[in-house]
């Protein structure tokens, strides 16, 4: 799909919220490569670790990336960020790697931040035509996956019995669709609902998405849990946002992004890493623990506890809208995992042993 498809030109200014995030850096890079004008929001322009990688994403961009400050918890910061933009890709939302003590630490910025961005898009001088919201498969399926069930974009989970992050994604996406119904604005909404995202990093800011590959490669766990996870590649997720922005067939729809319809197991992922890295000095765990052992360990560890309900559950997610509407061809899981591992080593997040 080229940059001129669907009448978006390089006169259009595209806002990417949370531009310094793992997924957003890929979106910004791909937009700049297509020659678009991009404005990104960050929480602080003084945070060099997050801002500097954005300045070197590509050499000689047709348009320099513009950056401004905005915080999800500060409604007043969004009108200036949205001003003059025709497209808004709203990725910013907390994605912590620990369960917070107070769930509102995550839910509040996710929900009120999304509403602040949407409200800014209906200000009187707004030029916004479309908002692409980064949601998640957790807003499709929740934490308690159904055995032998194939999820589609029509599925929504109950809010009951969900972890804080899952609630934040369900509530933020629901709030966005409700906002559209209540306000009937001049722009359309579309959502991207990725599975667990992996693939190379463009910055060296440790983020939640690196945790599984990092933990396996550093052998921080000697055994694996018998769980299957919907996974996808960060480069596909970025492309999905851009194609959803450009393609009118994506308007007012949700889009699940997964590399394979059947969920893949931690063991599948570990075997890919083991095959590539065992000769390079890494000792990747590949043995699966019996479920009773994981259930016992879950009594003492909140992270393990959050996996308990997934033990042995086999479910699938349809990626037909991803492939047929967004025209995103899934990158093979093997490349996703290996490319992520090499990038973690190159960035110094994992010690180099070869
Ligand atoms: N990675 C995945 O597996 C996955 C899967 C499905 C959906 N998602 C969704 O994808 C989006 C991006 O996630 P990611 O994986 O790229 O995580 P990430 O690297 O942690 O990015 C999150 C972004 O949100 C920003 N943010 C958080 N709280 C904020 C606040 N109060 N005000 C302004 N910005 C704030 C962060 O800014 P700072 O850099 O300043 O912290 C960062 O730019 C999120 O909506 C997440 O829920 C991720």
mmCIF file of C-alpha atoms and ligand atoms in Angstrom:
data_model
loop_
_atom_site.group_PDB
_atom_site.id
_atom_site.type_symbol
_atom_site.label_atom_id
_atom_site.label_comp_id
_atom_site.label_asym_id
_atom_site.label_seq_id
_atom_site.Cartn_x
_atom_site.Cartn_y
_atom_site.Cartn_z
ATOM 1 C CA UNK A 1 0.000 0.000 0.000
ATOM 2 C CA UNK A 2 1.621 3.327 -0.931
ATOM 3 C CA UNK A 3 1.471 6.661 0.840
ATOM 4 C CA UNK A 4 -0.947 8.151 -1.696
ATOM 5 C CA UNK A 5 -3.559 5.420 -1.336
ATOM 6 C CA UNK A 6 -6.929 6.615 -0.005
ATOM 7 C CA UNK A 7 -6.071 10.272 -0.614
ATOM 8 C CA UNK A 8 -3.762 10.825 2.338
ATOM 9 C CA UNK A 9 -1.007 13.157 1.260
ATOM 10 C CA UNK A 10 2.099 14.458 2.937
ATOM 11 C CA UNK A 11 0.125 17.641 3.667
ATOM 12 C CA UNK A 12 -1.765 15.628 6.256
ATOM 13 C CA UNK A 13 -0.267 15.799 9.739
ATOM 14 C CA UNK A 14 -0.473 12.519 11.650
ATOM 15 C CA UNK A 15 -0.372 12.467 15.448
ATOM 16 C CA UNK A 16 1.127 9.443 17.204
ATOM 17 C CA UNK A 17 0.472 9.560 20.953
ATOM 18 C CA UNK A 18 3.063 7.968 23.246
ATOM 19 C CA UNK A 19 5.562 8.153 20.376
ATOM 20 C CA UNK A 20 8.476 6.878 22.462
ATOM 21 C CA UNK A 21 6.735 3.563 23.251
ATOM 22 C CA UNK A 22 7.854 0.192 21.870
ATOM 23 C CA UNK A 23 5.044 -0.095 19.303
ATOM 24 C CA UNK A 24 4.804 3.645 18.580
ATOM 25 C CA UNK A 25 8.486 3.968 17.583
ATOM 26 C CA UNK A 26 7.802 1.400 14.833
ATOM 27 C CA UNK A 27 4.679 3.304 13.735
ATOM 28 C CA UNK A 28 6.598 6.594 13.604
ATOM 29 C CA UNK A 29 9.458 4.964 11.671
ATOM 30 C CA UNK A 30 7.122 3.421 9.066
ATOM 31 C CA UNK A 31 5.179 6.707 8.692
ATOM 32 C CA UNK A 32 8.422 8.658 8.136
ATOM 33 C CA UNK A 33 9.597 6.049 5.620
ATOM 34 C CA UNK A 34 6.332 6.579 3.715
ATOM 35 C CA UNK A 35 7.081 10.313 3.617
ATOM 36 C CA UNK A 36 4.286 11.427 5.959
ATOM 37 C CA UNK A 37 4.348 14.456 8.267
ATOM 38 C CA UNK A 38 4.314 13.140 11.813
ATOM 39 C CA UNK A 39 3.878 14.740 15.219
ATOM 40 C CA UNK A 40 4.560 12.571 18.246
ATOM 41 C CA UNK A 41 3.673 13.143 21.873
ATOM 42 C CA UNK A 42 6.003 12.302 24.743
ATOM 43 C CA UNK A 43 5.568 12.948 28.434
ATOM 44 C CA UNK A 44 8.758 14.980 28.677
ATOM 45 C CA UNK A 45 10.871 16.485 25.906
ATOM 46 C CA UNK A 46 13.758 16.515 28.395
ATOM 47 C CA UNK A 47 13.829 12.707 28.658
ATOM 48 C CA UNK A 48 16.755 12.051 26.280
ATOM 49 C CA UNK A 49 16.589 8.274 26.650
ATOM 50 C CA UNK A 50 13.096 8.332 25.117
ATOM 51 C CA UNK A 51 13.387 11.337 22.815
ATOM 52 C CA UNK A 52 16.795 10.803 21.146
ATOM 53 C CA UNK A 53 15.990 7.397 19.536
ATOM 54 C CA UNK A 54 12.990 9.074 17.858
ATOM 55 C CA UNK A 55 15.296 11.575 16.167
ATOM 56 C CA UNK A 56 17.377 8.896 14.465
ATOM 57 C CA UNK A 57 14.678 6.440 13.335
ATOM 58 C CA UNK A 58 15.455 7.061 9.664
ATOM 59 C CA UNK A 59 18.086 9.135 7.903
ATOM 60 C CA UNK A 60 16.969 12.077 5.748
ATOM 61 C CA UNK A 61 13.199 11.928 6.374
ATOM 62 C CA UNK A 62 11.137 13.940 3.884
ATOM 63 C CA UNK A 63 9.650 15.743 6.892
ATOM 64 C CA UNK A 64 11.367 16.077 10.272
ATOM 65 C CA UNK A 65 9.458 14.462 13.130
ATOM 66 C CA UNK A 66 7.731 17.070 15.301
ATOM 67 C CA UNK A 67 7.500 16.346 19.034
ATOM 68 C CA UNK A 68 5.341 17.865 21.763
ATOM 69 C CA UNK A 69 4.525 17.087 25.397
ATOM 70 C CA UNK A 70 1.203 15.583 26.493
ATOM 71 C CA UNK A 71 0.133 13.499 29.475
ATOM 72 C CA UNK A 72 -2.870 11.191 29.599
ATOM 73 C CA UNK A 73 -3.635 12.513 33.081
ATOM 74 C CA UNK A 74 -3.702 16.125 31.885
ATOM 75 C CA UNK A 75 -6.736 16.755 29.647
ATOM 76 C CA UNK A 76 -5.533 20.266 28.862
ATOM 77 C CA UNK A 77 -2.369 18.989 27.193
ATOM 78 C CA UNK A 78 -4.246 17.343 24.283
ATOM 79 C CA UNK A 79 -5.909 20.170 22.246
ATOM 80 C CA UNK A 80 -2.477 21.593 21.289
ATOM 81 C CA UNK A 81 -1.173 18.111 20.422
ATOM 82 C CA UNK A 82 -4.178 17.361 18.165
ATOM 83 C CA UNK A 83 -4.308 20.835 16.533
ATOM 84 C CA UNK A 84 -3.911 20.690 12.709
ATOM 85 C CA UNK A 85 -3.761 16.855 12.660
ATOM 86 C CA UNK A 86 -5.968 14.933 10.244
ATOM 87 C CA UNK A 87 -5.181 11.480 11.639
ATOM 88 C CA UNK A 88 -4.561 10.444 15.238
ATOM 89 C CA UNK A 89 -2.950 7.103 16.126
ATOM 90 C CA UNK A 90 -3.569 6.814 19.860
ATOM 91 C CA UNK A 91 -1.140 4.257 21.277
ATOM 92 C CA UNK A 92 -0.301 5.836 24.662
ATOM 93 C CA UNK A 93 -1.551 3.797 27.603
ATOM 94 C CA UNK A 94 0.183 2.268 30.625
ATOM 95 C CA UNK A 95 1.503 -1.263 29.991
ATOM 96 C CA UNK A 96 3.327 -2.132 33.242
ATOM 97 C CA UNK A 97 5.143 -5.419 33.823
ATOM 98 C CA UNK A 98 3.840 -5.734 37.398
ATOM 99 C CA UNK A 99 0.330 -5.940 38.751
ATOM 100 C CA UNK A 100 -0.160 -2.522 40.475
ATOM 101 C CA UNK A 101 -1.354 -2.257 44.094
ATOM 102 C CA UNK A 102 -4.104 0.136 43.006
ATOM 103 C CA UNK A 103 -5.708 -0.796 39.662
ATOM 104 C CA UNK A 104 -6.633 2.840 39.060
ATOM 105 C CA UNK A 105 -2.964 3.625 38.470
ATOM 106 C CA UNK A 106 -3.502 1.972 35.075
ATOM 107 C CA UNK A 107 -7.220 2.294 34.465
ATOM 108 C CA UNK A 108 -7.419 6.018 35.064
ATOM 109 C CA UNK A 109 -4.815 7.158 32.491
ATOM 110 C CA UNK A 110 -6.032 4.560 29.981
ATOM 111 C CA UNK A 111 -9.691 5.606 30.123
ATOM 112 C CA UNK A 112 -9.547 9.309 30.920
ATOM 113 C CA UNK A 113 -6.542 9.705 28.603
ATOM 114 C CA UNK A 114 -8.431 8.128 25.691
ATOM 115 C CA UNK A 115 -11.421 10.385 26.357
ATOM 116 C CA UNK A 116 -9.161 13.454 26.573
ATOM 117 C CA UNK A 117 -7.647 12.634 23.177
ATOM 118 C CA UNK A 118 -11.107 12.099 21.628
ATOM 119 C CA UNK A 119 -12.463 15.316 23.180
ATOM 120 C CA UNK A 120 -9.512 17.207 21.697
ATOM 121 C CA UNK A 121 -10.473 15.728 18.302
ATOM 122 C CA UNK A 122 -13.901 17.436 18.450
ATOM 123 C CA UNK A 123 -12.629 20.872 19.381
ATOM 124 C CA UNK A 124 -14.121 23.568 17.106
ATOM 125 C CA UNK A 125 -11.143 23.917 14.750
ATOM 126 C CA UNK A 126 -10.518 20.145 14.564
ATOM 127 C CA UNK A 127 -9.364 18.713 11.215
ATOM 128 C CA UNK A 128 -9.342 15.101 12.464
ATOM 129 C CA UNK A 129 -10.803 12.566 10.008
ATOM 130 C CA UNK A 130 -9.893 9.311 11.733
ATOM 131 C CA UNK A 131 -8.626 8.051 15.081
ATOM 132 C CA UNK A 132 -6.877 4.668 15.217
ATOM 133 C CA UNK A 133 -6.900 3.406 18.797
ATOM 134 C CA UNK A 134 -4.415 0.801 20.030
ATOM 135 C CA UNK A 135 -6.532 -1.641 21.986
ATOM 136 C CA UNK A 136 -5.616 -5.286 22.634
ATOM 137 C CA UNK A 137 -6.800 -8.869 22.321
ATOM 138 C CA UNK A 138 -7.453 -8.638 26.049
ATOM 139 C CA UNK A 139 -10.347 -6.310 25.122
ATOM 140 C CA UNK A 140 -11.622 -9.145 22.893
ATOM 141 C CA UNK A 141 -11.071 -12.167 25.134
ATOM 142 C CA UNK A 142 -10.170 -10.976 28.642
ATOM 143 C CA UNK A 143 -7.860 -13.007 30.866
ATOM 144 C CA UNK A 144 -9.944 -16.166 31.051
ATOM 145 C CA UNK A 145 -9.606 -17.682 27.587
ATOM 146 C CA UNK A 146 -12.239 -20.196 26.514
ATOM 147 C CA UNK A 147 -10.902 -23.644 25.638
ATOM 148 C CA UNK A 148 -11.196 -24.595 21.932
ATOM 149 C CA UNK A 149 -12.889 -21.296 21.062
ATOM 150 C CA UNK A 150 -11.963 -19.004 18.161
ATOM 151 C CA UNK A 151 -12.236 -15.332 19.064
ATOM 152 C CA UNK A 152 -13.280 -12.737 16.499
ATOM 153 C CA UNK A 153 -13.709 -8.968 16.602
ATOM 154 C CA UNK A 154 -17.331 -9.539 17.721
ATOM 155 C CA UNK A 155 -16.204 -10.817 21.115
ATOM 156 C CA UNK A 156 -16.090 -8.668 24.242
ATOM 157 C CA UNK A 157 -15.211 -10.010 27.713
ATOM 158 C CA UNK A 158 -17.005 -9.267 30.989
ATOM 159 C CA UNK A 159 -15.190 -6.815 33.230
ATOM 160 C CA UNK A 160 -15.602 -9.224 36.159
ATOM 161 C CA UNK A 161 -12.495 -11.199 37.257
ATOM 162 C CA UNK A 162 -10.057 -9.375 34.987
ATOM 163 C CA UNK A 163 -6.621 -8.071 35.914
ATOM 164 C CA UNK A 164 -6.030 -4.317 36.115
ATOM 165 C CA UNK A 165 -4.324 -4.030 32.702
ATOM 166 C CA UNK A 166 -7.070 -6.045 31.017
ATOM 167 C CA UNK A 167 -9.744 -3.884 32.635
ATOM 168 C CA UNK A 168 -7.887 -0.765 31.462
ATOM 169 C CA UNK A 169 -7.951 -1.954 27.846
ATOM 170 C CA UNK A 170 -11.598 -3.115 27.920
ATOM 171 C CA UNK A 171 -12.764 0.094 29.592
ATOM 172 C CA UNK A 172 -10.694 2.408 27.378
ATOM 173 C CA UNK A 173 -11.913 0.782 24.151
ATOM 174 C CA UNK A 174 -15.547 0.714 25.374
ATOM 175 C CA UNK A 175 -15.277 4.369 26.408
ATOM 176 C CA UNK A 176 -14.025 5.240 22.924
ATOM 177 C CA UNK A 177 -16.885 3.459 21.111
ATOM 178 C CA UNK A 178 -19.429 4.997 23.559
ATOM 179 C CA UNK A 179 -17.908 8.424 22.913
ATOM 180 C CA UNK A 180 -18.470 7.910 19.178
ATOM 181 C CA UNK A 181 -22.142 6.965 19.735
ATOM 182 C CA UNK A 182 -22.825 9.826 22.129
ATOM 183 C CA UNK A 183 -21.040 12.584 20.217
ATOM 184 C CA UNK A 184 -21.455 11.487 16.600
ATOM 185 C CA UNK A 185 -18.260 13.387 15.665
ATOM 186 C CA UNK A 186 -16.971 14.264 12.187
ATOM 187 C CA UNK A 187 -14.243 11.619 12.411
ATOM 188 C CA UNK A 188 -14.308 7.822 12.437
ATOM 189 C CA UNK A 189 -12.767 5.425 14.914
ATOM 190 C CA UNK A 190 -11.035 2.140 14.221
ATOM 191 C CA UNK A 191 -9.195 -0.117 16.652
ATOM 192 C CA UNK A 192 -6.141 -2.329 16.433
ATOM 193 C CA UNK A 193 -6.273 -5.243 18.896
ATOM 194 C CA UNK A 194 -2.845 -6.916 18.967
ATOM 195 C CA UNK A 195 -1.887 -10.082 20.783
ATOM 196 C CA UNK A 196 1.326 -10.164 22.803
ATOM 197 C CA UNK A 197 3.697 -8.075 20.711
ATOM 198 C CA UNK A 198 7.304 -9.137 20.091
ATOM 199 C CA UNK A 199 9.996 -8.257 17.556
ATOM 200 C CA UNK A 200 12.958 -5.872 17.445
ATOM 201 C CA UNK A 201 13.263 -2.762 19.612
ATOM 202 C CA UNK A 202 14.053 0.600 18.062
ATOM 203 C CA UNK A 203 15.044 2.153 21.404
ATOM 204 C CA UNK A 204 16.764 0.696 24.417
ATOM 205 C CA UNK A 205 14.066 1.369 26.956
ATOM 206 C CA UNK A 206 13.120 -1.915 28.649
ATOM 207 C CA UNK A 207 9.354 -2.441 28.214
ATOM 208 C CA UNK A 208 6.848 -5.133 29.174
ATOM 209 C CA UNK A 209 6.921 -6.758 25.740
ATOM 210 C CA UNK A 210 10.546 -7.849 26.133
ATOM 211 C CA UNK A 211 9.868 -9.812 29.304
ATOM 212 C CA UNK A 212 9.205 -13.311 27.954
ATOM 213 C CA UNK A 213 12.154 -13.415 25.530
ATOM 214 C CA UNK A 214 14.448 -11.752 28.114
ATOM 215 C CA UNK A 215 13.403 -14.160 30.887
ATOM 216 C CA UNK A 216 13.918 -17.208 28.651
ATOM 217 C CA UNK A 217 17.265 -16.112 27.233
ATOM 218 C CA UNK A 218 18.574 -15.171 30.683
ATOM 219 C CA UNK A 219 17.131 -18.376 32.149
ATOM 220 C CA UNK A 220 15.400 -16.458 34.924
ATOM 221 C CA UNK A 221 13.019 -19.385 35.110
ATOM 222 C CA UNK A 222 14.235 -23.006 34.900
ATOM 223 C CA UNK A 223 10.855 -24.329 33.700
ATOM 224 C CA UNK A 224 7.972 -23.247 31.504
ATOM 225 C CA UNK A 225 4.263 -23.052 32.184
ATOM 226 C CA UNK A 226 1.886 -24.955 29.888
ATOM 227 C CA UNK A 227 0.304 -21.836 28.466
ATOM 228 C CA UNK A 228 -0.559 -20.762 24.936
ATOM 229 C CA UNK A 229 -0.548 -17.100 23.970
ATOM 230 C CA UNK A 230 -1.755 -15.087 20.947
ATOM 231 C CA UNK A 231 1.382 -13.398 19.608
ATOM 232 C CA UNK A 232 2.278 -10.949 16.852
ATOM 233 C CA UNK A 233 5.154 -8.991 15.380
ATOM 234 C CA UNK A 234 5.647 -5.314 16.250
ATOM 235 C CA UNK A 235 6.369 -4.499 12.573
ATOM 236 C CA UNK A 236 2.989 -6.004 11.607
ATOM 237 C CA UNK A 237 1.269 -4.062 14.402
ATOM 238 C CA UNK A 238 2.763 -0.784 13.160
ATOM 239 C CA UNK A 239 1.765 -1.563 9.581
ATOM 240 C CA UNK A 240 -1.757 -2.435 10.758
ATOM 241 C CA UNK A 241 -2.160 1.015 12.363
ATOM 242 C CA UNK A 242 -1.038 2.754 9.176
ATOM 243 C CA UNK A 243 -3.130 0.622 6.841
ATOM 244 C CA UNK A 244 -6.173 1.048 9.124
ATOM 245 C CA UNK A 245 -5.608 4.804 8.900
ATOM 246 C CA UNK A 246 -5.439 4.702 5.090
ATOM 247 C CA UNK A 247 -8.135 2.139 4.317
ATOM 248 C CA UNK A 248 -11.796 3.226 4.560
ATOM 249 C CA UNK A 249 -12.815 -0.464 4.838
ATOM 250 C CA UNK A 250 -11.273 -0.379 8.311
ATOM 251 C CA UNK A 251 -13.546 2.468 9.487
ATOM 252 C CA UNK A 252 -15.633 1.783 12.600
ATOM 253 C CA UNK A 253 -14.211 -1.735 12.924
ATOM 254 C CA UNK A 254 -11.944 -3.630 15.301
ATOM 255 C CA UNK A 255 -8.929 -5.598 14.014
ATOM 256 C CA UNK A 256 -7.280 -8.499 15.811
ATOM 257 C CA UNK A 257 -3.556 -8.738 15.045
ATOM 258 C CA UNK A 258 -2.012 -12.185 15.580
ATOM 259 C CA UNK A 259 0.691 -14.009 13.631
ATOM 260 C CA UNK A 260 -1.043 -17.394 13.797
ATOM 261 C CA UNK A 261 -4.703 -18.257 14.337
ATOM 262 C CA UNK A 262 -3.848 -20.976 16.877
ATOM 263 C CA UNK A 263 -2.150 -19.583 19.972
ATOM 264 C CA UNK A 264 1.468 -20.677 20.333
ATOM 265 C CA UNK A 265 3.051 -22.070 23.474
ATOM 266 C CA UNK A 266 5.858 -20.815 25.679
ATOM 267 C CA UNK A 267 7.557 -24.069 24.712
ATOM 268 C CA UNK A 268 7.327 -23.190 20.979
ATOM 269 C CA UNK A 269 8.966 -19.851 21.755
ATOM 270 C CA UNK A 270 11.661 -21.403 23.966
ATOM 271 C CA UNK A 271 12.540 -24.004 21.310
ATOM 272 C CA UNK A 272 13.026 -21.268 18.697
ATOM 273 C CA UNK A 273 15.408 -19.439 21.042
ATOM 274 C CA UNK A 274 17.182 -22.642 22.066
ATOM 275 C CA UNK A 275 17.817 -23.649 18.458
ATOM 276 C CA UNK A 276 19.346 -20.263 17.614
ATOM 277 C CA UNK A 277 21.163 -19.405 20.830
ATOM 278 C CA UNK A 278 22.266 -22.623 22.604
ATOM 279 C CA UNK A 279 25.470 -22.694 20.508
ATOM 280 C CA UNK A 280 26.072 -19.040 21.453
ATOM 281 C CA UNK A 281 26.279 -19.633 25.210
ATOM 282 C CA UNK A 282 22.630 -19.228 26.255
ATOM 283 C CA UNK A 283 20.869 -21.941 28.227
ATOM 284 C CA UNK A 284 17.190 -21.536 27.374
ATOM 285 C CA UNK A 285 14.723 -23.572 29.503
ATOM 286 C CA UNK A 286 12.590 -25.886 27.361
ATOM 287 C CA UNK A 287 10.993 -28.224 29.954
ATOM 288 C CA UNK A 288 7.342 -27.687 30.776
ATOM 289 C CA UNK A 289 6.344 -27.812 34.453
ATOM 290 C CA UNK A 290 3.337 -29.887 35.513
ATOM 291 C CA UNK A 291 0.284 -27.688 36.058
ATOM 292 C CA UNK A 292 0.034 -28.572 39.772
ATOM 293 C CA UNK A 293 3.516 -27.100 40.306
ATOM 294 C CA UNK A 294 2.578 -23.806 38.628
ATOM 295 C CA UNK A 295 -0.648 -23.692 40.682
ATOM 296 C CA UNK A 296 1.392 -24.165 43.859
ATOM 297 C CA UNK A 297 3.896 -21.454 42.844
ATOM 298 C CA UNK A 298 0.992 -19.116 42.057
ATOM 299 C CA UNK A 299 0.190 -18.985 45.778
ATOM 300 C CA UNK A 300 3.370 -16.963 46.336
ATOM 301 C CA UNK A 301 3.773 -14.965 43.136
ATOM 302 C CA UNK A 302 1.221 -12.529 41.682
ATOM 303 C CA UNK A 303 2.686 -12.809 38.160
ATOM 304 C CA UNK A 304 2.455 -16.609 38.160
ATOM 305 C CA UNK A 305 -0.993 -16.330 39.694
ATOM 306 C CA UNK A 306 -2.089 -14.280 36.698
ATOM 307 C CA UNK A 307 -1.137 -17.221 34.402
ATOM 308 C CA UNK A 308 -2.964 -19.862 36.422
ATOM 309 C CA UNK A 309 -6.259 -19.666 34.555
ATOM 310 C CA UNK A 310 -4.482 -20.099 31.196
ATOM 311 C CA UNK A 311 -2.881 -23.445 32.011
ATOM 312 C CA UNK A 312 -3.642 -25.978 29.286
ATOM 313 C CA UNK A 313 -6.181 -23.691 27.557
ATOM 314 C CA UNK A 314 -6.085 -23.930 23.751
ATOM 315 C CA UNK A 315 -7.833 -21.085 21.976
ATOM 316 C CA UNK A 316 -7.510 -19.252 18.665
ATOM 317 C CA UNK A 317 -7.935 -15.727 17.321
ATOM 318 C CA UNK A 318 -9.121 -14.917 13.815
ATOM 319 C CA UNK A 319 -6.660 -12.823 11.818
ATOM 320 C CA UNK A 320 -8.816 -12.634 8.701
ATOM 321 C CA UNK A 321 -9.478 -8.869 8.981
ATOM 322 C CA UNK A 322 -5.754 -8.307 9.532
ATOM 323 C CA UNK A 323 -4.908 -10.193 6.336
ATOM 324 C CA UNK A 324 -7.905 -9.415 4.110
ATOM 325 C CA UNK A 325 -8.799 -5.840 5.090
ATOM 326 C CA UNK A 326 -5.557 -4.398 6.439
ATOM 327 C CA UNK A 327 -3.475 -6.423 3.952
ATOM 328 C CA UNK A 328 -0.918 -7.234 6.645
ATOM 329 C CA UNK A 329 0.967 -10.448 5.883
ATOM 330 C CA UNK A 330 1.997 -12.097 9.170
ATOM 331 C CA UNK A 331 5.730 -12.258 9.811
ATOM 332 C CA UNK A 332 6.758 -15.773 10.901
ATOM 333 C CA UNK A 333 6.943 -16.213 14.680
ATOM 334 C CA UNK A 334 10.496 -17.561 14.351
ATOM 335 C CA UNK A 335 11.744 -14.282 12.818
ATOM 336 C CA UNK A 336 9.789 -12.253 15.371
ATOM 337 C CA UNK A 337 11.393 -14.019 18.320
ATOM 338 C CA UNK A 338 14.912 -14.276 16.925
ATOM 339 C CA UNK A 339 14.938 -10.642 15.746
ATOM 340 C CA UNK A 340 13.756 -9.536 19.180
ATOM 341 C CA UNK A 341 16.444 -11.568 20.947
ATOM 342 C CA UNK A 342 19.253 -10.181 18.742
ATOM 343 C CA UNK A 343 17.967 -6.637 19.249
ATOM 344 C CA UNK A 344 17.931 -7.090 23.051
ATOM 345 C CA UNK A 345 21.535 -8.298 22.856
ATOM 346 C CA UNK A 346 22.599 -5.463 20.526
ATOM 347 C CA UNK A 347 20.981 -2.877 22.812
ATOM 348 C CA UNK A 348 22.792 -4.318 25.849
ATOM 349 C CA UNK A 349 19.536 -5.249 27.584
ATOM 350 C CA UNK A 350 20.770 -8.874 27.555
ATOM 351 C CA UNK A 351 24.506 -9.539 28.030
ATOM 352 C CA UNK A 352 26.314 -10.628 24.859
ATOM 353 C CA UNK A 353 27.953 -14.050 25.274
ATOM 354 C CA UNK A 354 29.339 -14.572 21.775
HETATM 355 N N1 LIG B 1 3.194 -4.697 23.778
HETATM 356 C C1 LIG B 1 2.151 -5.498 23.758
HETATM 357 O O1 LIG B 1 2.279 -6.727 23.883
HETATM 358 C C2 LIG B 1 0.783 -4.920 23.569
HETATM 359 C C3 LIG B 1 -0.269 -5.787 23.201
HETATM 360 C C4 LIG B 1 -1.522 -5.259 22.978
HETATM 361 C C5 LIG B 1 -1.735 -3.905 23.123
HETATM 362 N N2 LIG B 1 -0.709 -3.086 23.498
HETATM 363 C C6 LIG B 1 -0.977 -1.657 23.638
HETATM 364 O O2 LIG B 1 -0.085 -0.955 22.792
HETATM 365 C C7 LIG B 1 0.140 0.349 23.316
HETATM 366 C C8 LIG B 1 1.610 0.615 23.375
HETATM 367 O O3 LIG B 1 2.211 -0.351 24.222
HETATM 368 P P1 LIG B 1 3.767 -0.697 24.149
HETATM 369 O O4 LIG B 1 3.871 -2.155 24.173
HETATM 370 O O5 LIG B 1 4.399 0.066 23.071
HETATM 371 O O6 LIG B 1 4.223 -0.200 25.593
HETATM 372 P P2 LIG B 1 5.193 0.965 26.032
HETATM 373 O O7 LIG B 1 6.476 0.878 25.325
HETATM 374 O O8 LIG B 1 5.193 0.929 27.519
HETATM 375 O O9 LIG B 1 4.429 2.249 25.535
HETATM 376 C C9 LIG B 1 3.404 2.848 26.262
HETATM 377 C C10 LIG B 1 3.363 4.307 25.875
HETATM 378 O O10 LIG B 1 2.310 4.930 26.638
HETATM 379 C C11 LIG B 1 2.854 6.098 27.222
HETATM 380 N N3 LIG B 1 2.183 6.449 28.465
HETATM 381 C C12 LIG B 1 1.954 5.676 29.540
HETATM 382 N N4 LIG B 1 1.347 6.403 30.495
HETATM 383 C C13 LIG B 1 1.215 7.666 29.999
HETATM 384 C C14 LIG B 1 0.694 8.890 30.494
HETATM 385 N N5 LIG B 1 0.175 8.992 31.716
HETATM 386 N N6 LIG B 1 0.701 9.965 29.674
HETATM 387 C C15 LIG B 1 1.246 9.909 28.429
HETATM 388 N N7 LIG B 1 1.763 8.790 27.914
HETATM 389 C C16 LIG B 1 1.753 7.689 28.701
HETATM 390 C C17 LIG B 1 4.307 5.755 27.507
HETATM 391 O O11 LIG B 1 5.027 6.935 27.707
HETATM 392 P P3 LIG B 1 6.419 6.920 28.488
HETATM 393 O O12 LIG B 1 7.405 6.416 27.466
HETATM 394 O O13 LIG B 1 6.629 8.325 28.883
HETATM 395 O O14 LIG B 1 6.246 5.987 29.641
HETATM 396 C C18 LIG B 1 4.677 5.030 26.235
HETATM 397 O O15 LIG B 1 4.978 5.932 25.213
HETATM 398 C C19 LIG B 1 -0.586 0.394 24.666
HETATM 399 O O16 LIG B 1 -1.850 0.968 24.437
HETATM 400 C C20 LIG B 1 -0.728 -1.074 25.017
HETATM 401 O O17 LIG B 1 -1.819 -1.305 25.871
HETATM 402 C C21 LIG B 1 0.547 -3.563 23.725
#
